[in-house]
mmCIF file of N, CA and C in Angstrom:
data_model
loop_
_atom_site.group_PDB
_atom_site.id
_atom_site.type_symbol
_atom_site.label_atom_id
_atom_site.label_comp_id
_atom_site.label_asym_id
_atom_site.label_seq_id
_atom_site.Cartn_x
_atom_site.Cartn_y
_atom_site.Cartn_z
ATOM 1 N N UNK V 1 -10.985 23.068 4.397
ATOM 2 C CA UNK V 1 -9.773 23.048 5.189
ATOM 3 C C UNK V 1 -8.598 23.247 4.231
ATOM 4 N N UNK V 2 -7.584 24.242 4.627
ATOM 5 C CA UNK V 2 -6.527 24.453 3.429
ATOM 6 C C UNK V 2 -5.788 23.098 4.024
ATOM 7 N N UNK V 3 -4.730 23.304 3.051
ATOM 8 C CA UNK V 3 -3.844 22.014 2.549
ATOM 9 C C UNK V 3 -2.688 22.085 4.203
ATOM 10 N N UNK V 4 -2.547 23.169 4.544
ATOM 11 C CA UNK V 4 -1.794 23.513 5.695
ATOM 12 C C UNK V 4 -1.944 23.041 6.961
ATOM 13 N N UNK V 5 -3.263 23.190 7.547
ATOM 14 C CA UNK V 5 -3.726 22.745 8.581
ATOM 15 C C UNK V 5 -4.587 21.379 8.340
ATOM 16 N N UNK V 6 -5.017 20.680 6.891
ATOM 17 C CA UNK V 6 -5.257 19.359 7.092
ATOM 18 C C UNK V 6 -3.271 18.381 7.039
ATOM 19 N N UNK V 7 -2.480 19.028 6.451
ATOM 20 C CA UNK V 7 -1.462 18.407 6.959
ATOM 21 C C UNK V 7 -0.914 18.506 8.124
ATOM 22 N N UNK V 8 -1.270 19.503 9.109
ATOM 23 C CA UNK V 8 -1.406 19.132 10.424
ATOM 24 C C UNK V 8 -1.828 19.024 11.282
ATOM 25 N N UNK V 9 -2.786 18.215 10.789
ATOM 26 C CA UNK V 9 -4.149 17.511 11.459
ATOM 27 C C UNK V 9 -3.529 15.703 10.947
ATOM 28 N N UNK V 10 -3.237 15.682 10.315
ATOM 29 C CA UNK V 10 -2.907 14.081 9.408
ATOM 30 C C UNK V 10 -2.034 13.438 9.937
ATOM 31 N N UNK V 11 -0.639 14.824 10.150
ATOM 32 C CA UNK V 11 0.780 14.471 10.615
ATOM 33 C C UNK V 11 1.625 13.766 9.634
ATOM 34 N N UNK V 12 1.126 14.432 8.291
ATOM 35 C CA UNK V 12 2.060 14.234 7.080
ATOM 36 C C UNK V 12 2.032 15.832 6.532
ATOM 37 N N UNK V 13 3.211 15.611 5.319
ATOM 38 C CA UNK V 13 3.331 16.686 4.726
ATOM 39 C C UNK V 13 2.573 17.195 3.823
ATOM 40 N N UNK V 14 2.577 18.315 3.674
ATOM 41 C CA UNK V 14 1.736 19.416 2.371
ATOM 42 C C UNK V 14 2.429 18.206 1.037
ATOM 43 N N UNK V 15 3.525 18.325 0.599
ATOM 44 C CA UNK V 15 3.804 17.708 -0.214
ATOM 45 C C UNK V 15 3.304 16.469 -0.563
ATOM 46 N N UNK V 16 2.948 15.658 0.669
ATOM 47 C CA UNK V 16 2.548 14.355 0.435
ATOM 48 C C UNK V 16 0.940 14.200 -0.262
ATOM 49 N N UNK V 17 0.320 15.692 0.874
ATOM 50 C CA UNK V 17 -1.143 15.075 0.123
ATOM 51 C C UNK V 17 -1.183 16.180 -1.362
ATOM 52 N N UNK V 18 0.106 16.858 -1.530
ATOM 53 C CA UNK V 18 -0.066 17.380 -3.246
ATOM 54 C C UNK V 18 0.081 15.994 -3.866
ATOM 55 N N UNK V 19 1.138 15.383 -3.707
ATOM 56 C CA UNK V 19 0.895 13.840 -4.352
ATOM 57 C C UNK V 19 0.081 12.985 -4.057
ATOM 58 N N UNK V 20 -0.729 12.786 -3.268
ATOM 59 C CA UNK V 20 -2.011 12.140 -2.881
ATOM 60 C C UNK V 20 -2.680 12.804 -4.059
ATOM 61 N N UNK V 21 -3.336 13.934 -4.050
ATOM 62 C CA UNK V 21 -3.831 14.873 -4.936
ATOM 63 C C UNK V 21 -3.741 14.204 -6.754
ATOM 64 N N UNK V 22 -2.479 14.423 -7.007
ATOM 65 C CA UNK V 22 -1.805 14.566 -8.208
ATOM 66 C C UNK V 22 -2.136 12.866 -8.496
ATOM 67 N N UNK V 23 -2.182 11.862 -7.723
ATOM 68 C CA UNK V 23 -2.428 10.384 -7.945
ATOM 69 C C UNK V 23 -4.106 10.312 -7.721
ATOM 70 N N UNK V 24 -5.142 11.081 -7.302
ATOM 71 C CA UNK V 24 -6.281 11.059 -7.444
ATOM 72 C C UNK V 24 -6.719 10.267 -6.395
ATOM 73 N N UNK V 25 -5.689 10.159 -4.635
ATOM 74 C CA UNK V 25 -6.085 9.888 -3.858
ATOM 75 C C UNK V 25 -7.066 10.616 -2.945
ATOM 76 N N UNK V 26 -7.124 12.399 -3.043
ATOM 77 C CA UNK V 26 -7.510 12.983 -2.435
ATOM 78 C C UNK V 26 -8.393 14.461 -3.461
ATOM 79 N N UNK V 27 -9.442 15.156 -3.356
ATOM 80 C CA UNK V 27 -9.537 16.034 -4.232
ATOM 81 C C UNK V 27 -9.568 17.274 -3.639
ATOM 82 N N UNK V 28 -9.385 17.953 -3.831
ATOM 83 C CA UNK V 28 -9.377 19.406 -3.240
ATOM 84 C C UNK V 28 -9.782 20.518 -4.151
ATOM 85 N N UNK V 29 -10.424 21.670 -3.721
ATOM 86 C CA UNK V 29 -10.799 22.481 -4.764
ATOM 87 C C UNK V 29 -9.783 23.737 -4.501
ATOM 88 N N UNK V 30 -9.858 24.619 -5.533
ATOM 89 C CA UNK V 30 -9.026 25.586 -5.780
ATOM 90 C C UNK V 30 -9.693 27.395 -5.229
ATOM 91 N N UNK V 31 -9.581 27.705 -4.574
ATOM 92 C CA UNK V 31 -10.286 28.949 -3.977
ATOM 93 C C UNK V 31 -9.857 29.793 -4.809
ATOM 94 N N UNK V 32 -10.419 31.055 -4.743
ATOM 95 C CA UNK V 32 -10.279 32.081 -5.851
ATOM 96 C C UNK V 32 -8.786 32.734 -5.644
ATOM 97 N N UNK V 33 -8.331 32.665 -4.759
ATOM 98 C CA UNK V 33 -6.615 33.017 -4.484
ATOM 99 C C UNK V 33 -5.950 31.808 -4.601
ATOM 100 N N UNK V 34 -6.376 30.889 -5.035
ATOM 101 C CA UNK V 34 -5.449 29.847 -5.426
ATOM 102 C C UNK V 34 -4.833 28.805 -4.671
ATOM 103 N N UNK V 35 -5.213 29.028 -3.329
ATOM 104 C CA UNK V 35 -4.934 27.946 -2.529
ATOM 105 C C UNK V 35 -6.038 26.793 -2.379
ATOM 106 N N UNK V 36 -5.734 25.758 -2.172
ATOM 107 C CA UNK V 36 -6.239 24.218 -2.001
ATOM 108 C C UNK V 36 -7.226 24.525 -0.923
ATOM 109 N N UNK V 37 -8.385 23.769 -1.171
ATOM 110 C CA UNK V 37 -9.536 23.592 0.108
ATOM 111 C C UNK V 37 -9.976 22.337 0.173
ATOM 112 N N UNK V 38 -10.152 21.410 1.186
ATOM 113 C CA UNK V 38 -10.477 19.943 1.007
ATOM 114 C C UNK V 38 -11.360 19.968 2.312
ATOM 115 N N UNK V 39 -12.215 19.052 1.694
ATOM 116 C CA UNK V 39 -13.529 18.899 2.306
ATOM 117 C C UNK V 39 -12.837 18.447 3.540
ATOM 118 N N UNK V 40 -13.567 18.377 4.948
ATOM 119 C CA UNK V 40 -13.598 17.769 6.477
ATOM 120 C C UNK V 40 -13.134 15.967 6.469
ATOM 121 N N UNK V 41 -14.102 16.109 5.147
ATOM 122 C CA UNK V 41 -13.954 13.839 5.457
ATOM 123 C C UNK V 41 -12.928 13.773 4.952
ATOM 124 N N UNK V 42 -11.749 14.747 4.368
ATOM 125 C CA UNK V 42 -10.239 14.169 3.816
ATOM 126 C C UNK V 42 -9.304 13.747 4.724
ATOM 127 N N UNK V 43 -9.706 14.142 6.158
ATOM 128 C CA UNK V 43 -9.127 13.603 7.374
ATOM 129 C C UNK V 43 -9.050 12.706 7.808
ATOM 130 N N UNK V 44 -10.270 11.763 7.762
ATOM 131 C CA UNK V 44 -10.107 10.723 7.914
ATOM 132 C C UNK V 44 -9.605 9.559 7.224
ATOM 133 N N UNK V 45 -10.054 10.127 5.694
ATOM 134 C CA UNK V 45 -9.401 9.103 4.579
ATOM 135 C C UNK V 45 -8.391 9.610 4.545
ATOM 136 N N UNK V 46 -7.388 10.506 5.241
ATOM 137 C CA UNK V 46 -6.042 10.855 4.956
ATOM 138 C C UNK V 46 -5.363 9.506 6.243
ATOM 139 N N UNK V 47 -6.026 9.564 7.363
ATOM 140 C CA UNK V 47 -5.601 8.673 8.365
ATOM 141 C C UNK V 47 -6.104 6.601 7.659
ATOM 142 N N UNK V 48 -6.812 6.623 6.951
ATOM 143 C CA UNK V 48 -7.596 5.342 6.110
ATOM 144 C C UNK V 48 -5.984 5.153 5.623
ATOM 145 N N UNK V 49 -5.539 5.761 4.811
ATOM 146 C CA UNK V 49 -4.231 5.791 3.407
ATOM 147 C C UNK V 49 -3.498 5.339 4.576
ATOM 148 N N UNK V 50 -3.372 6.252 5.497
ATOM 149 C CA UNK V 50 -1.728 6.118 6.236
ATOM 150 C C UNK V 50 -1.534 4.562 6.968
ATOM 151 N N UNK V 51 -2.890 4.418 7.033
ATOM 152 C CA UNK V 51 -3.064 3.063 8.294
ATOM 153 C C UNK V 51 -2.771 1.945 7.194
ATOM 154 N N UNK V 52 -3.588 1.892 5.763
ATOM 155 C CA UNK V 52 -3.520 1.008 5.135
ATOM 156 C C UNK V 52 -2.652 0.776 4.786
ATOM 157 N N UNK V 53 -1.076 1.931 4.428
ATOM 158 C CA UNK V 53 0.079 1.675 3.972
ATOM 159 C C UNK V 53 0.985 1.259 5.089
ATOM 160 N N UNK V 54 0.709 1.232 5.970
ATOM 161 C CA UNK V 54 1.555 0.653 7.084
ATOM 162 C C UNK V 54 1.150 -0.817 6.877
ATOM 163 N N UNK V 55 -0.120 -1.088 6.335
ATOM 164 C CA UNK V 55 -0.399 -2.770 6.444
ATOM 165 C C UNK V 55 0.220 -3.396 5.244
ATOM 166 N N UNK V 56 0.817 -2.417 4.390
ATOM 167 C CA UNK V 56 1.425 -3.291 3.430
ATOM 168 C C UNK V 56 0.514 -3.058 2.216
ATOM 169 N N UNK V 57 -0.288 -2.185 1.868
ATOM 170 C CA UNK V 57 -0.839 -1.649 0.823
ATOM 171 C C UNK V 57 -0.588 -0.773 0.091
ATOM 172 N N UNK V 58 -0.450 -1.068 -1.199
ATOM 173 C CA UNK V 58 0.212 0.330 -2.155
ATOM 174 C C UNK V 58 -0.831 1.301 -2.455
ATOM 175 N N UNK V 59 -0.491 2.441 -2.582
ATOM 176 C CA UNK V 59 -1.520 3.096 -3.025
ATOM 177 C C UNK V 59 -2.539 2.957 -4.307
ATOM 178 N N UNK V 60 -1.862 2.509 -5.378
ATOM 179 C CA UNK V 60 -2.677 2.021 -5.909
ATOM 180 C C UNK V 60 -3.680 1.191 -5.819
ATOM 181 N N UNK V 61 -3.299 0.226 -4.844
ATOM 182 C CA UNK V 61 -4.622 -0.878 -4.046
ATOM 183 C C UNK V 61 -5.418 0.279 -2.886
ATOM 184 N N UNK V 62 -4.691 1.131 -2.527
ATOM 185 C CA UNK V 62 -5.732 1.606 -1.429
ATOM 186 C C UNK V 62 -6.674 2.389 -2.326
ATOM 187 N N UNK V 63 -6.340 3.670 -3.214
ATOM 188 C CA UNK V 63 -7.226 3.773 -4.252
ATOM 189 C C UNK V 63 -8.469 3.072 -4.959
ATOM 190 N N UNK V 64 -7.817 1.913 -5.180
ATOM 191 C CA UNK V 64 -9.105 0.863 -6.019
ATOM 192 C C UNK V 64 -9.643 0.613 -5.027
ATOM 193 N N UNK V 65 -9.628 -0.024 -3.757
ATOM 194 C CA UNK V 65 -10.359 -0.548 -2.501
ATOM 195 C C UNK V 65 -11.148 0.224 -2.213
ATOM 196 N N UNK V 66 -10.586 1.783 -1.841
ATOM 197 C CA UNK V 66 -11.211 2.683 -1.405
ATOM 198 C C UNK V 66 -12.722 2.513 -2.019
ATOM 199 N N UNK V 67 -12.468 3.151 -3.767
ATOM 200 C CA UNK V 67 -13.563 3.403 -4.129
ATOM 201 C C UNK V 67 -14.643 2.044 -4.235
ATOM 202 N N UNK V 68 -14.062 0.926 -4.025
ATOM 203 C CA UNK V 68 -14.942 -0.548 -3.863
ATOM 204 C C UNK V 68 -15.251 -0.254 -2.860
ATOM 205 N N UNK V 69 -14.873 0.146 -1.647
ATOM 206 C CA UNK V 69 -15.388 0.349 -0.456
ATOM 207 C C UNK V 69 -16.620 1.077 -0.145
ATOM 208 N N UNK V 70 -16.370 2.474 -0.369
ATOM 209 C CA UNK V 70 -17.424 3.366 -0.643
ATOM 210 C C UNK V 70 -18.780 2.917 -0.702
ATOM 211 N N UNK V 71 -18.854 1.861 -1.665
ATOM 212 C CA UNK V 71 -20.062 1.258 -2.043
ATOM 213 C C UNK V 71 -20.667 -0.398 -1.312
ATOM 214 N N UNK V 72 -19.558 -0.953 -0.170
ATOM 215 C CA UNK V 72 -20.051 -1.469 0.442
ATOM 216 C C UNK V 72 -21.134 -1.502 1.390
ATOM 217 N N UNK V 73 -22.206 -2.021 1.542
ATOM 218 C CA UNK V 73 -22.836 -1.698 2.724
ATOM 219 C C UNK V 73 -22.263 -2.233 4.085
ATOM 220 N N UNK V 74 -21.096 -3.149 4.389
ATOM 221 C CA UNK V 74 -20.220 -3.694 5.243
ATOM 222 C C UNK V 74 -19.363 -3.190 5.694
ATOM 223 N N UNK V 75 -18.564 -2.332 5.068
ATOM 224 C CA UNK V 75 -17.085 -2.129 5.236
ATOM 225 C C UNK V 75 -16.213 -2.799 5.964
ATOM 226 N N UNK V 76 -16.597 -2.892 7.291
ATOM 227 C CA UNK V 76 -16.084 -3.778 8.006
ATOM 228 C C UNK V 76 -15.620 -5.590 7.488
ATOM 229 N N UNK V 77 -16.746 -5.756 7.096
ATOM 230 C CA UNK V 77 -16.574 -7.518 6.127
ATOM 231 C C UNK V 77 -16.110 -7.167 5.116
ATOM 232 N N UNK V 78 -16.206 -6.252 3.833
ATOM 233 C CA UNK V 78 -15.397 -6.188 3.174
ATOM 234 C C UNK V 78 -13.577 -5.565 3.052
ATOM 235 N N UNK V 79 -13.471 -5.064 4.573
ATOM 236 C CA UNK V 79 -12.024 -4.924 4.743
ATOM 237 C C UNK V 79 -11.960 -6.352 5.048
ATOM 238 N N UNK V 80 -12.383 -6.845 6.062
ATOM 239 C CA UNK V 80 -11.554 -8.313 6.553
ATOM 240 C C UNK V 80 -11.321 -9.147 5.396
ATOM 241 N N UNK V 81 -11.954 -9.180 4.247
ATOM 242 C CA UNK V 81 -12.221 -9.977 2.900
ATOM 243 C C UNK V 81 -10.501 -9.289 2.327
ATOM 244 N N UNK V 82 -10.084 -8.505 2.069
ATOM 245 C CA UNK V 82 -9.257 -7.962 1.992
ATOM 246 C C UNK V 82 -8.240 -8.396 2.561
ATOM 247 N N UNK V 83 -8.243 -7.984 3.716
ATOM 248 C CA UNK V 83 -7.008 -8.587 4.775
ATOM 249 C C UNK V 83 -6.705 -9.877 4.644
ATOM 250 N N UNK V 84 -7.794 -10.774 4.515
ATOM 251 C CA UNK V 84 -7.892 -11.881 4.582
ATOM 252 C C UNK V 84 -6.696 -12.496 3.054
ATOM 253 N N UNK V 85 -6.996 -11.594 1.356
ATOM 254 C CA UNK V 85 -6.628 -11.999 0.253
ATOM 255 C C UNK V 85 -4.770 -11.521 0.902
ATOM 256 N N UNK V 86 -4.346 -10.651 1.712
ATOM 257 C CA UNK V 86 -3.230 -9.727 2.016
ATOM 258 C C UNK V 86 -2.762 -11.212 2.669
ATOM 259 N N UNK V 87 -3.135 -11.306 3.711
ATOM 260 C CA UNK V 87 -2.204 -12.418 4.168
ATOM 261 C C UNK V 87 -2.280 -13.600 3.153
ATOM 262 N N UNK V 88 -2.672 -14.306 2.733
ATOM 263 C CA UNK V 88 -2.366 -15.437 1.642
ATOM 264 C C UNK V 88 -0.907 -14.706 0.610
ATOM 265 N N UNK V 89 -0.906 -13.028 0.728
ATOM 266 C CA UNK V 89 -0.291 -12.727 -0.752
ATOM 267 C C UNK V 89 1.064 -12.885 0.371
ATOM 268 N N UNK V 90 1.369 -12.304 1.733
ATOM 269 C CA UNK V 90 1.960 -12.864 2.662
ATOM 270 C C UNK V 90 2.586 -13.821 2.974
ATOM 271 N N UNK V 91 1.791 -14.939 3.252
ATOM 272 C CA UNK V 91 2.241 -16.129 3.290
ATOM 273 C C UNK V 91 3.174 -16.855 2.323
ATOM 274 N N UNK V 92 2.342 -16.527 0.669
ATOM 275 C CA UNK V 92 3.125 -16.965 -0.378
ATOM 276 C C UNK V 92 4.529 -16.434 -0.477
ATOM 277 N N UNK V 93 4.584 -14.982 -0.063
ATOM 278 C CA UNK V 93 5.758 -14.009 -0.185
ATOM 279 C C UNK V 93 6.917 -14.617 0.826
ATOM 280 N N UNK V 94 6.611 -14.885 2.211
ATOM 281 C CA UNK V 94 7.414 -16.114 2.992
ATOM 282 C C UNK V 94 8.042 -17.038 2.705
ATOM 283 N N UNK V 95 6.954 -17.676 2.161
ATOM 284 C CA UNK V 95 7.655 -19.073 1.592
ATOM 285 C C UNK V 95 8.460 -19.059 0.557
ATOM 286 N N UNK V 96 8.320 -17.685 -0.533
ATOM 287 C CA UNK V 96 9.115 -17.855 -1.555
ATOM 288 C C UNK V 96 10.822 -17.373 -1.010
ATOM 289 N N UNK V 97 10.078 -16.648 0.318
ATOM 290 C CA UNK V 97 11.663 -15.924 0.917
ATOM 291 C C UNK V 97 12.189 -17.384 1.848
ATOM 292 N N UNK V 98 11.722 -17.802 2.363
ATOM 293 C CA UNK V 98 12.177 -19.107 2.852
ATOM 294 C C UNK V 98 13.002 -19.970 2.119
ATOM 295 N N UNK V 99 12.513 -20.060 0.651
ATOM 296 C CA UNK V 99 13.377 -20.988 0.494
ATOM 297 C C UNK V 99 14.015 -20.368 -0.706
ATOM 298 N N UNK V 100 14.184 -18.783 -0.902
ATOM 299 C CA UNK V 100 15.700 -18.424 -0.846
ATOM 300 C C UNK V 100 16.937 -18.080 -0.132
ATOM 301 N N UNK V 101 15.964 -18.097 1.360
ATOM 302 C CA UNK V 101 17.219 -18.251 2.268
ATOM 303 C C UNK V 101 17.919 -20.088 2.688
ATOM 304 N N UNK V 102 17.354 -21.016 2.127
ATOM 305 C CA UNK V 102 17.328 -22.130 2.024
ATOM 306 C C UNK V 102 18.603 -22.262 0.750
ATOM 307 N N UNK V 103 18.409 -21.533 -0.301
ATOM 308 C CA UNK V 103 19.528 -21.760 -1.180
ATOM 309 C C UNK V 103 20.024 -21.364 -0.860
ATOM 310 N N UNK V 104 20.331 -19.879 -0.655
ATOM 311 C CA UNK V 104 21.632 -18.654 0.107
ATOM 312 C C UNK V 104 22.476 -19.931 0.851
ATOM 313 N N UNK V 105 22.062 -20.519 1.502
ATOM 314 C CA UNK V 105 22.342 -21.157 3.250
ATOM 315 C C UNK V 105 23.566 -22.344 2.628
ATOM 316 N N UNK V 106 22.313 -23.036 1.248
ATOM 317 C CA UNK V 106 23.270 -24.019 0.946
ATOM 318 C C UNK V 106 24.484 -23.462 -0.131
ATOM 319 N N UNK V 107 24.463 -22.280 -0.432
ATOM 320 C CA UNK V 107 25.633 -22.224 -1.126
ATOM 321 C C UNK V 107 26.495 -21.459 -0.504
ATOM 322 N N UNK V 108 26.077 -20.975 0.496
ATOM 323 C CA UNK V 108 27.546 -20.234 1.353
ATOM 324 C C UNK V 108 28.584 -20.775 1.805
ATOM 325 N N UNK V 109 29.445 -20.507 1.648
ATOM 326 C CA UNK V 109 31.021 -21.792 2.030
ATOM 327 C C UNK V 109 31.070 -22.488 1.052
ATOM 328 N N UNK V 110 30.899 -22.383 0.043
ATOM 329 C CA UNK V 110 30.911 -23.221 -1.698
ATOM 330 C C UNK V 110 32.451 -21.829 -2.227
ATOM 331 N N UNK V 111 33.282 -22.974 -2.981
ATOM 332 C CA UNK V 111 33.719 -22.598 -3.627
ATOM 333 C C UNK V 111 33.746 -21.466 -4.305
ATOM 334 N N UNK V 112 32.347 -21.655 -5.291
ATOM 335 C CA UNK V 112 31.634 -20.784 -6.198
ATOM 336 C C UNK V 112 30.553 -20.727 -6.074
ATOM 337 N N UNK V 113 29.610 -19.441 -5.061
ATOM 338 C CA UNK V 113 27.951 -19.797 -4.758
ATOM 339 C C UNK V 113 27.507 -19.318 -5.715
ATOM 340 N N UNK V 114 27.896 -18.781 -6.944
ATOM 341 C CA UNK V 114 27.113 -18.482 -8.347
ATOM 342 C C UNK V 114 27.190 -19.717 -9.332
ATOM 343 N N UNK V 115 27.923 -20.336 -9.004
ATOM 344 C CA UNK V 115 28.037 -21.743 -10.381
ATOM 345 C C UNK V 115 26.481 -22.102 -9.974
ATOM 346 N N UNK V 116 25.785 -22.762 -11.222
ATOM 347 C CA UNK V 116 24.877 -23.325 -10.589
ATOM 348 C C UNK V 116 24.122 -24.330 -9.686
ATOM 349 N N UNK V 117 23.278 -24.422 -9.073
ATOM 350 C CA UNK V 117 23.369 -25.692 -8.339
ATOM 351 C C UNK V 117 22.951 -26.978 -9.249
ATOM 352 N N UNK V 118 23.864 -27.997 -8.971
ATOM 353 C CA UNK V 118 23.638 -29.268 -9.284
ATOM 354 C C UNK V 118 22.263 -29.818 -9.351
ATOM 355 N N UNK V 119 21.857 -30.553 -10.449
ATOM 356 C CA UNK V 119 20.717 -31.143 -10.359
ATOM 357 C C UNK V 119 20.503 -32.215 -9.259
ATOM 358 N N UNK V 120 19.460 -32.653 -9.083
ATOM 359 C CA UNK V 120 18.901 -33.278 -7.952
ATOM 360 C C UNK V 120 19.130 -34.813 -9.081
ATOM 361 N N UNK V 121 19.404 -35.610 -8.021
ATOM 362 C CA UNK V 121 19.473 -37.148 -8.797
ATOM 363 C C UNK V 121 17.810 -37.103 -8.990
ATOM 364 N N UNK V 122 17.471 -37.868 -9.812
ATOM 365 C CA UNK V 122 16.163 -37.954 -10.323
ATOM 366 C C UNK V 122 15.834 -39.590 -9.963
ATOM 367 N N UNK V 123 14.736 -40.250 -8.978
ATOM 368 C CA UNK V 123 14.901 -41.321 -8.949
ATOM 369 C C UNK V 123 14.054 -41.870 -10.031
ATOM 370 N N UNK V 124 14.886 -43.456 -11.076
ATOM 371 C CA UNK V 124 14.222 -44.280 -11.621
ATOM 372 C C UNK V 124 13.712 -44.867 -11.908
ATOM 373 N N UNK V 125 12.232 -45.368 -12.394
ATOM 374 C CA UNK V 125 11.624 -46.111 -12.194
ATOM 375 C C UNK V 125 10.915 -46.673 -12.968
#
């Protein structure tokens, strides 16, 4: 399949899967006139990339997964194993945004919200 009609089959750009390409997400061979040919199954792992980066996966993780994947006999359990490590990285990412909107909150209407904040009394004992 040239590079033309699997980008519109994907519903991304030529450009995108030259950089897919060029990052060693996708391989394609070179025909004797010089245009790109990519196997049938690049379609679907072109729709795999797009879905996974909407979930919050960089390409570099979809890359490494991918090829861990490949070799699952599960796929299915070893995506959820996945998803599963994504939300914990999630959750943590929340909470760390939580409670910088927790400081933001308490220093707005301050004088100076860059001075630093005051230490916490420390109780004695």
């Amino acid at each position: 399949m040239r590079i033309g009609e699997l980008a519109a089959q994907a519903g991304i750009s030529r450009d995108t899967i030259r950089f897919y390409e060029k990052v060693g997400l996708v391989t394609g061979r070179r025909l004797a006139n010089g245009y790109r040919d990519f196997p049938p199954e690049t379609l679907p792992w072109l729709h795999y990339v797009r879905t996974a980066q909407a979930l919050g996966f960089s390409l570099a993780q979809i890359a490494r997964h991918g090829e861990e994947l490949r070799d699952q006999p599960d796929t299915a359990q070893a995506l959820s194993a996945l998803f599963e490590e994504k939300i914990q990285v999630i959750d943590a990412r929340m909470a760390e945004l939580a409670a910088l909107r927790a400081e933001l909150a308490a220093r707005a209407g301050t004088g100076c919200p860059l001075r630093p904040a005051r230490p916490s009394a420390r109780p004695r004992g």
